[in-house]
CSV table of C-alpha atoms and ligand atoms in Angstrom, one decimal:
chain,number,residue,atom,x,y,z
A,282,UNK,CA,0.0,0.0,0.0
A,283,UNK,CA,1.3,3.4,-0.9
A,284,UNK,CA,1.2,6.4,1.4
A,285,UNK,CA,0.6,9.5,-0.7
A,286,UNK,CA,2.2,12.9,-0.4
A,287,UNK,CA,0.2,15.7,-2.0
A,288,UNK,CA,2.9,17.2,-4.2
A,289,UNK,CA,1.9,15.6,-7.5
A,290,UNK,CA,1.7,17.8,-10.6
A,291,UNK,CA,-2.0,17.9,-11.7
A,292,UNK,CA,-2.2,17.3,-15.5
A,293,UNK,CA,-6.0,17.3,-15.9
A,294,UNK,CA,-7.2,19.6,-18.7
A,295,UNK,CA,-8.3,23.1,-17.8
A,296,UNK,CA,-12.0,23.3,-16.7
A,297,UNK,CA,-12.3,19.5,-16.4
A,298,UNK,CA,-15.1,18.4,-14.1
A,299,UNK,CA,-12.6,16.2,-12.3
A,300,UNK,CA,-11.4,19.2,-10.4
A,301,UNK,CA,-14.9,19.6,-8.8
A,302,UNK,CA,-14.8,15.9,-7.7
A,303,UNK,CA,-11.3,16.4,-6.3
A,304,UNK,CA,-12.4,19.4,-4.3
A,305,UNK,CA,-15.4,17.5,-3.0
A,306,UNK,CA,-13.3,14.6,-1.8
A,307,UNK,CA,-10.8,17.0,-0.1
A,308,UNK,CA,-13.7,18.8,1.7
A,309,UNK,CA,-15.2,15.5,3.0
A,310,UNK,CA,-11.8,14.3,4.1
A,311,UNK,CA,-11.6,17.4,6.3
A,312,UNK,CA,-15.2,17.1,7.5
A,313,UNK,CA,-14.9,13.4,8.3
A,314,UNK,CA,-11.4,13.8,9.8
A,315,UNK,CA,-9.9,11.1,7.6
A,316,UNK,CA,-6.2,10.4,7.0
A,317,UNK,CA,-3.8,7.7,5.8
A,318,UNK,CA,-4.6,5.6,8.9
A,319,UNK,CA,-8.3,5.2,8.3
A,320,UNK,CA,-8.9,6.1,4.6
A,321,UNK,CA,-7.8,4.1,1.6
A,322,UNK,CA,-8.5,5.4,-1.9
A,323,UNK,CA,-8.4,2.9,-4.7
A,324,UNK,CA,-8.5,3.9,-8.4
A,325,UNK,CA,-8.5,2.3,-11.8
A,326,UNK,CA,-7.1,3.5,-15.1
A,327,UNK,CA,-8.2,6.7,-16.8
A,328,UNK,CA,-8.2,10.4,-16.0
A,329,UNK,CA,-10.2,9.5,-12.9
A,330,UNK,CA,-7.5,7.1,-11.8
A,331,UNK,CA,-5.2,10.0,-11.0
A,332,UNK,CA,-7.6,11.4,-8.4
A,333,UNK,CA,-6.1,9.8,-5.3
A,334,UNK,CA,-2.6,11.1,-6.4
A,335,UNK,CA,-3.9,14.7,-6.5
A,336,UNK,CA,-5.6,14.8,-3.1
A,337,UNK,CA,-3.6,17.3,-1.1
A,338,UNK,CA,-4.1,15.3,2.2
A,339,UNK,CA,-1.9,12.6,3.3
A,340,UNK,CA,-3.9,9.5,2.6
A,341,UNK,CA,-3.3,5.8,1.7
A,342,UNK,CA,-4.1,4.8,-1.8
A,343,UNK,CA,-3.6,2.2,-4.5
A,344,UNK,CA,-3.6,3.0,-8.2
A,345,UNK,CA,-4.7,-0.3,-9.7
A,346,UNK,CA,-5.5,-1.9,-13.1
A,347,UNK,CA,-8.1,-0.9,-15.7
A,348,UNK,CA,-11.5,-2.1,-14.4
A,349,UNK,CA,-10.1,-3.8,-11.3
A,350,UNK,CA,-10.3,-1.1,-8.7
A,351,UNK,CA,-13.4,-2.7,-7.0
A,352,UNK,CA,-11.6,-6.1,-6.8
A,353,UNK,CA,-8.6,-4.6,-5.1
A,354,UNK,CA,-10.8,-2.5,-2.8
A,355,UNK,CA,-12.8,-5.6,-1.8
A,356,UNK,CA,-9.6,-7.4,-0.8
A,357,UNK,CA,-8.5,-4.3,1.3
A,358,UNK,CA,-11.9,-3.9,3.0
A,359,UNK,CA,-12.2,-7.6,3.8
A,360,UNK,CA,-8.7,-7.8,5.2
A,361,UNK,CA,-9.3,-4.8,7.4
A,362,UNK,CA,-13.0,-4.0,7.8
A,363,UNK,CA,-12.2,-1.1,10.1
A,364,UNK,CA,-11.0,1.0,7.2
A,365,UNK,CA,-13.0,3.5,5.1
A,366,UNK,CA,-12.5,2.4,1.5
A,367,UNK,CA,-13.3,4.9,-1.3
A,368,UNK,CA,-13.0,3.7,-4.9
A,369,UNK,CA,-12.6,6.3,-7.6
A,370,UNK,CA,-13.1,5.1,-11.2
A,371,UNK,CA,-14.2,6.2,-14.6
A,372,UNK,CA,-17.3,5.2,-16.6
A,373,UNK,CA,-15.4,3.1,-19.1
A,374,UNK,CA,-13.3,1.7,-16.3
A,375,UNK,CA,-16.5,0.7,-14.3
A,376,UNK,CA,-19.2,-0.1,-16.8
A,377,UNK,CA,-16.9,-1.4,-19.7
A,378,UNK,CA,-14.0,-3.6,-18.7
A,379,UNK,CA,-15.0,-3.5,-15.0
A,380,UNK,CA,-18.7,-4.4,-15.5
A,381,UNK,CA,-18.4,-7.8,-13.9
A,382,UNK,CA,-16.7,-6.4,-10.8
A,383,UNK,CA,-19.3,-3.7,-10.6
A,384,UNK,CA,-22.2,-6.2,-10.7
A,385,UNK,CA,-20.7,-8.6,-8.1
A,386,UNK,CA,-19.8,-5.8,-5.7
A,387,UNK,CA,-23.5,-5.0,-5.5
A,388,UNK,CA,-24.7,-8.5,-4.7
A,389,UNK,CA,-22.1,-8.8,-2.0
A,390,UNK,CA,-23.0,-5.5,-0.4
A,391,UNK,CA,-19.5,-4.8,0.9
A,392,UNK,CA,-19.4,-1.8,3.1
A,393,UNK,CA,-17.5,0.6,0.8
A,394,UNK,CA,-18.1,3.5,-1.6
A,395,UNK,CA,-17.6,3.8,-5.4
A,396,UNK,CA,-17.5,7.2,-7.0
A,397,UNK,CA,-17.6,7.2,-10.8
A,398,UNK,CA,-16.3,10.1,-13.0
A,399,UNK,CA,-19.1,9.7,-15.6
A,400,UNK,CA,-18.2,11.7,-18.7
A,401,UNK,CA,-19.5,9.5,-21.6
A,402,UNK,CA,-16.0,9.1,-23.1
A,403,UNK,CA,-12.7,7.5,-22.6
A,404,UNK,CA,-10.9,10.8,-22.0
A,405,UNK,CA,-7.4,9.5,-21.4
A,406,UNK,CA,-7.3,7.8,-24.8
A,407,UNK,CA,-8.7,10.7,-26.7
A,408,UNK,CA,-12.4,10.5,-26.4
A,409,UNK,CA,-13.8,7.2,-27.7
A,410,UNK,CA,-17.5,6.5,-26.8
A,411,UNK,CA,-17.8,5.0,-23.4
A,412,UNK,CA,-20.7,2.7,-22.1
A,413,UNK,CA,-22.6,5.7,-20.8
A,414,UNK,CA,-22.7,7.8,-24.0
A,415,UNK,CA,-26.2,7.9,-25.5
A,416,UNK,CA,-27.0,6.4,-28.9
A,417,UNK,CA,-27.0,8.9,-31.8
A,418,UNK,CA,-24.6,11.3,-30.0
A,419,UNK,CA,-21.5,12.4,-32.0
A,420,UNK,CA,-19.0,14.0,-29.8
A,421,UNK,CA,-16.2,15.9,-31.5
A,422,UNK,CA,-13.8,13.0,-31.3
A,423,UNK,CA,-16.1,10.4,-33.0
A,424,UNK,CA,-16.2,10.1,-36.8
A,425,UNK,CA,-19.9,9.0,-36.7
A,426,UNK,CA,-22.7,9.1,-34.1
A,427,UNK,CA,-22.5,6.4,-31.4
A,428,UNK,CA,-24.5,3.3,-32.4
A,429,UNK,CA,-24.7,1.7,-29.0
A,430,UNK,CA,-27.4,2.2,-26.3
A,431,UNK,CA,-26.0,3.5,-23.0
A,432,UNK,CA,-25.9,1.7,-19.7
A,433,UNK,CA,-28.0,3.4,-17.0
A,434,UNK,CA,-25.6,3.3,-14.0
A,435,UNK,CA,-28.4,4.0,-11.5
A,436,UNK,CA,-30.8,1.3,-12.7
A,437,UNK,CA,-27.9,-1.2,-13.1
A,438,UNK,CA,-26.7,-0.6,-9.6
A,439,UNK,CA,-30.2,-1.0,-8.2
A,440,UNK,CA,-30.8,-4.2,-10.0
A,441,UNK,CA,-27.6,-5.9,-8.8
A,442,UNK,CA,-27.9,-5.0,-5.1
A,443,UNK,CA,-26.2,-1.7,-4.3
A,444,UNK,CA,-27.9,-0.4,-1.2
A,445,UNK,CA,-27.0,3.3,-1.6
A,446,UNK,CA,-27.4,4.8,-5.1
A,447,UNK,CA,-26.9,8.4,-5.9
A,448,UNK,CA,-26.1,10.8,-8.7
A,449,UNK,CA,-24.1,14.0,-8.4
A,450,UNK,CA,-23.0,16.8,-10.7
A,451,UNK,CA,-19.2,17.5,-10.5
A,452,UNK,CA,-19.5,21.3,-10.6
A,453,UNK,CA,-21.9,21.3,-7.7
A,454,UNK,CA,-18.9,20.8,-5.3
A,455,UNK,CA,-20.8,21.0,-2.0
A,456,UNK,CA,-23.6,18.8,-3.2
A,457,UNK,CA,-21.2,16.2,-4.5
A,458,UNK,CA,-19.3,16.3,-1.2
A,459,UNK,CA,-22.5,15.8,0.8
A,460,UNK,CA,-23.5,12.8,-1.4
A,461,UNK,CA,-20.1,11.1,-1.1
A,462,UNK,CA,-20.2,11.7,2.6
A,463,UNK,CA,-23.7,10.1,2.9
A,464,UNK,CA,-22.4,7.2,0.8
A,465,UNK,CA,-19.4,6.7,3.1
A,466,UNK,CA,-21.6,6.8,6.2
A,467,UNK,CA,-24.0,4.3,4.7
A,468,UNK,CA,-23.7,0.7,5.9
A,469,UNK,CA,-23.3,-1.3,2.6
A,470,UNK,CA,-22.1,-0.9,-1.0
A,471,UNK,CA,-22.7,2.6,-2.2
A,472,UNK,CA,-22.5,4.2,-5.7
A,473,UNK,CA,-22.3,7.9,-6.4
A,474,UNK,CA,-22.4,8.3,-10.2
A,475,UNK,CA,-21.0,11.8,-10.9
A,476,UNK,CA,-21.9,13.6,-14.1
A,477,UNK,CA,-18.5,15.0,-15.0
A,478,UNK,CA,-18.1,17.2,-18.1
A,479,UNK,CA,-15.0,16.5,-20.2
A,480,UNK,CA,-14.5,19.7,-22.1
A,481,UNK,CA,-11.7,18.2,-24.2
A,482,UNK,CA,-13.7,15.4,-25.8
A,483,UNK,CA,-17.4,15.6,-25.0
A,484,UNK,CA,-18.8,18.8,-26.5
A,485,UNK,CA,-22.4,17.6,-26.0
A,486,UNK,CA,-22.7,16.9,-22.2
A,487,UNK,CA,-21.0,20.2,-21.2
A,488,UNK,CA,-21.1,22.2,-18.0
A,489,UNK,CA,-23.8,24.5,-19.6
A,490,UNK,CA,-25.8,21.5,-20.9
A,491,UNK,CA,-25.9,19.9,-17.5
A,492,UNK,CA,-26.6,23.2,-15.6
A,493,UNK,CA,-29.8,23.7,-17.7
A,494,UNK,CA,-31.1,20.2,-16.8
A,495,UNK,CA,-30.0,19.1,-13.3
A,496,UNK,CA,-32.4,19.4,-10.4
A,497,UNK,CA,-32.6,17.9,-6.9
A,498,UNK,CA,-34.7,14.8,-6.4
A,499,UNK,CA,-37.8,15.4,-4.3
A,500,UNK,CA,-38.5,11.9,-3.0
A,501,UNK,CA,-37.8,9.9,0.2
A,502,UNK,CA,-35.3,7.3,-0.9
A,503,UNK,CA,-34.8,5.5,2.5
A,504,UNK,CA,-36.2,2.0,3.0
A,505,UNK,CA,-37.5,1.8,6.6
A,506,UNK,CA,-39.4,-1.5,6.2
A,507,UNK,CA,-38.6,-4.4,3.9
A,508,UNK,CA,-42.1,-4.2,2.4
A,509,UNK,CA,-41.2,-0.8,0.9
A,510,UNK,CA,-38.5,-2.2,-1.3
A,511,UNK,CA,-40.5,-2.8,-4.5
A,512,UNK,CA,-42.1,0.6,-4.4
A,513,UNK,CA,-39.0,2.6,-3.5
A,514,UNK,CA,-36.8,0.7,-5.9
A,515,UNK,CA,-39.4,1.0,-8.7
A,516,UNK,CA,-39.7,4.7,-8.2
A,517,UNK,CA,-35.9,5.1,-8.2
A,518,UNK,CA,-35.5,3.2,-11.4
A,519,UNK,CA,-38.2,5.2,-13.1
A,520,UNK,CA,-36.6,8.5,-12.1
A,521,UNK,CA,-33.2,7.4,-13.2
A,522,UNK,CA,-34.4,7.3,-16.9
A,523,UNK,CA,-35.2,11.1,-16.9
A,524,UNK,CA,-32.5,12.5,-19.1
A,525,UNK,CA,-33.1,14.7,-22.2
A,526,UNK,CA,-35.1,17.6,-20.6
A,527,UNK,CA,-34.5,17.2,-16.8
A,528,UNK,CA,-31.8,15.2,-15.0
A,529,UNK,CA,-32.3,14.4,-11.3
A,530,UNK,CA,-29.4,14.4,-8.9
A,531,UNK,CA,-29.4,13.3,-5.2
A,532,UNK,CA,-30.0,10.0,-3.5
A,533,UNK,CA,-32.3,7.6,-5.4
A,534,UNK,CA,-32.3,4.7,-3.0
A,535,UNK,CA,-30.9,3.8,0.5
A,536,UNK,CA,-31.5,0.5,2.2
A,537,UNK,CA,-29.6,-0.5,5.4
A,538,UNK,CA,-31.8,-3.5,6.1
A,539,UNK,CA,-29.7,-5.8,3.9
A,540,UNK,CA,-26.8,-7.5,5.7
A,541,UNK,CA,-23.3,-6.4,4.6
A,542,UNK,CA,-20.8,-9.0,3.3
A,543,UNK,CA,-18.8,-8.4,6.5
A,544,UNK,CA,-21.9,-9.3,8.6
A,545,UNK,CA,-22.5,-12.4,6.4
A,546,UNK,CA,-18.8,-13.5,6.9
A,547,UNK,CA,-19.3,-13.1,10.7
A,548,UNK,CA,-22.0,-15.7,10.6
A,549,UNK,CA,-19.3,-18.2,9.4
A,550,UNK,CA,-16.4,-16.8,11.3
A,551,UNK,CA,-17.7,-15.4,14.7
A,552,UNK,CA,-14.6,-13.4,15.6
A,553,UNK,CA,-14.1,-12.0,12.1
A,554,UNK,CA,-14.8,-8.3,13.0
A,555,UNK,CA,-12.5,-8.3,16.1
A,556,UNK,CA,-9.8,-10.6,14.7
A,557,UNK,CA,-9.8,-9.7,11.0
A,558,UNK,CA,-6.9,-10.9,8.7
A,559,UNK,CA,-4.9,-7.6,8.8
A,560,UNK,CA,-4.2,-7.9,12.5
A,561,UNK,CA,-3.7,-11.7,12.8
A,562,UNK,CA,-0.3,-12.9,13.6
A,563,UNK,CA,1.2,-14.6,10.5
A,564,UNK,CA,3.9,-16.5,12.6
A,565,UNK,CA,4.1,-17.9,16.1
A,566,UNK,CA,7.5,-19.4,17.2
A,567,UNK,CA,8.7,-19.6,13.7
A,568,UNK,CA,5.6,-21.4,12.4
A,569,UNK,CA,3.3,-19.8,10.0
A,570,UNK,CA,-0.3,-19.4,11.1
A,571,UNK,CA,-1.8,-18.4,7.8
A,572,UNK,CA,-4.6,-20.6,6.5
A,573,UNK,CA,-2.7,-20.9,3.2
A,574,UNK,CA,0.4,-22.4,4.9
A,575,UNK,CA,-1.8,-24.7,7.0
A,576,UNK,CA,-3.4,-26.0,3.8
A,577,UNK,CA,0.0,-26.5,2.2
A,578,UNK,CA,1.2,-28.4,5.3
A,579,UNK,CA,-1.9,-30.5,5.3
A,580,UNK,CA,-1.1,-31.5,1.7
A,581,UNK,CA,2.6,-32.0,2.6
A,582,UNK,CA,3.7,-29.4,0.0
A,583,UNK,CA,5.5,-26.9,2.3
B,761,LIG,FE1,-10.8,15.9,-17.9
B,761,LIG,FE2,-11.5,15.0,-20.4
B,761,LIG,FE3,-9.1,16.2,-20.0
B,761,LIG,FE4,-9.6,13.8,-19.0
B,761,LIG,S1,-9.5,14.3,-21.2
B,761,LIG,S2,-8.6,15.5,-17.9
B,761,LIG,S3,-11.8,13.9,-18.4
B,761,LIG,S4,-11.1,17.1,-19.8
B,762,LIG,MG1,-14.9,8.4,-19.0
């Protein structure tokens, strides 16, 4: 694990929405009094992947592989469930190559947070259409209009088990900060999909385009009784498809009645939360105590 020092040169393009997300994260680190001892940021590949490097606080972080940030993050969280784990990834990263990890993180309901820099393009590689660009849109870097239908991140997250699902707008810094903070305080797997203008390659979904359309959701997203799930989830999915004229931002759905993966593990390993892998001794009197070595010894390999 790398301990970051905040002296990195920031090479994001001028006016990129990424700066709004970076500022939101820095504000919530201050508000939640987080640092390298209790916060780990995990990123994938893309412009978004540089986010943890640019945070001016001293935090812990891992810059991982394309699409694999959630898999790394799951390992970190399950080794040490006392940590706050914040995953920062792009839309191509998450819904393209990382789609399988995205789906399975939901059904496990691991207690961590994913924020997605959602700009409709692969910005780092010069603006190819990403899985969230709408069909028929021709950004300035595409030779012809996009022929694929988009993934709806909100509806997908809801259908695979995410228990906190929200959408933010990158230039609304305080609103984005509040949503990420709520996501991190939520018990379970949380998604904040952040509408992030990419002024270099997406000349359709610009800052001005979003500002004319975004509005705050006006519904109660919190499930208080398990019987409310079909109605609240149905309403959230329906609202998530509003796009051309009006685009809602805010919390679409929150359900803390679903057990987390850590709680499910505890049913099989009763002392898991007190004696998690990261604090277990790996050696006693020269003998390894890891499960892996015990298995090898049992098979007489080691
Ligand atoms: Fe931001 Fe787009 Fe530039 Fe990447 S390519 S830094 S997303 S403006
Ligand atoms: Mg992108």
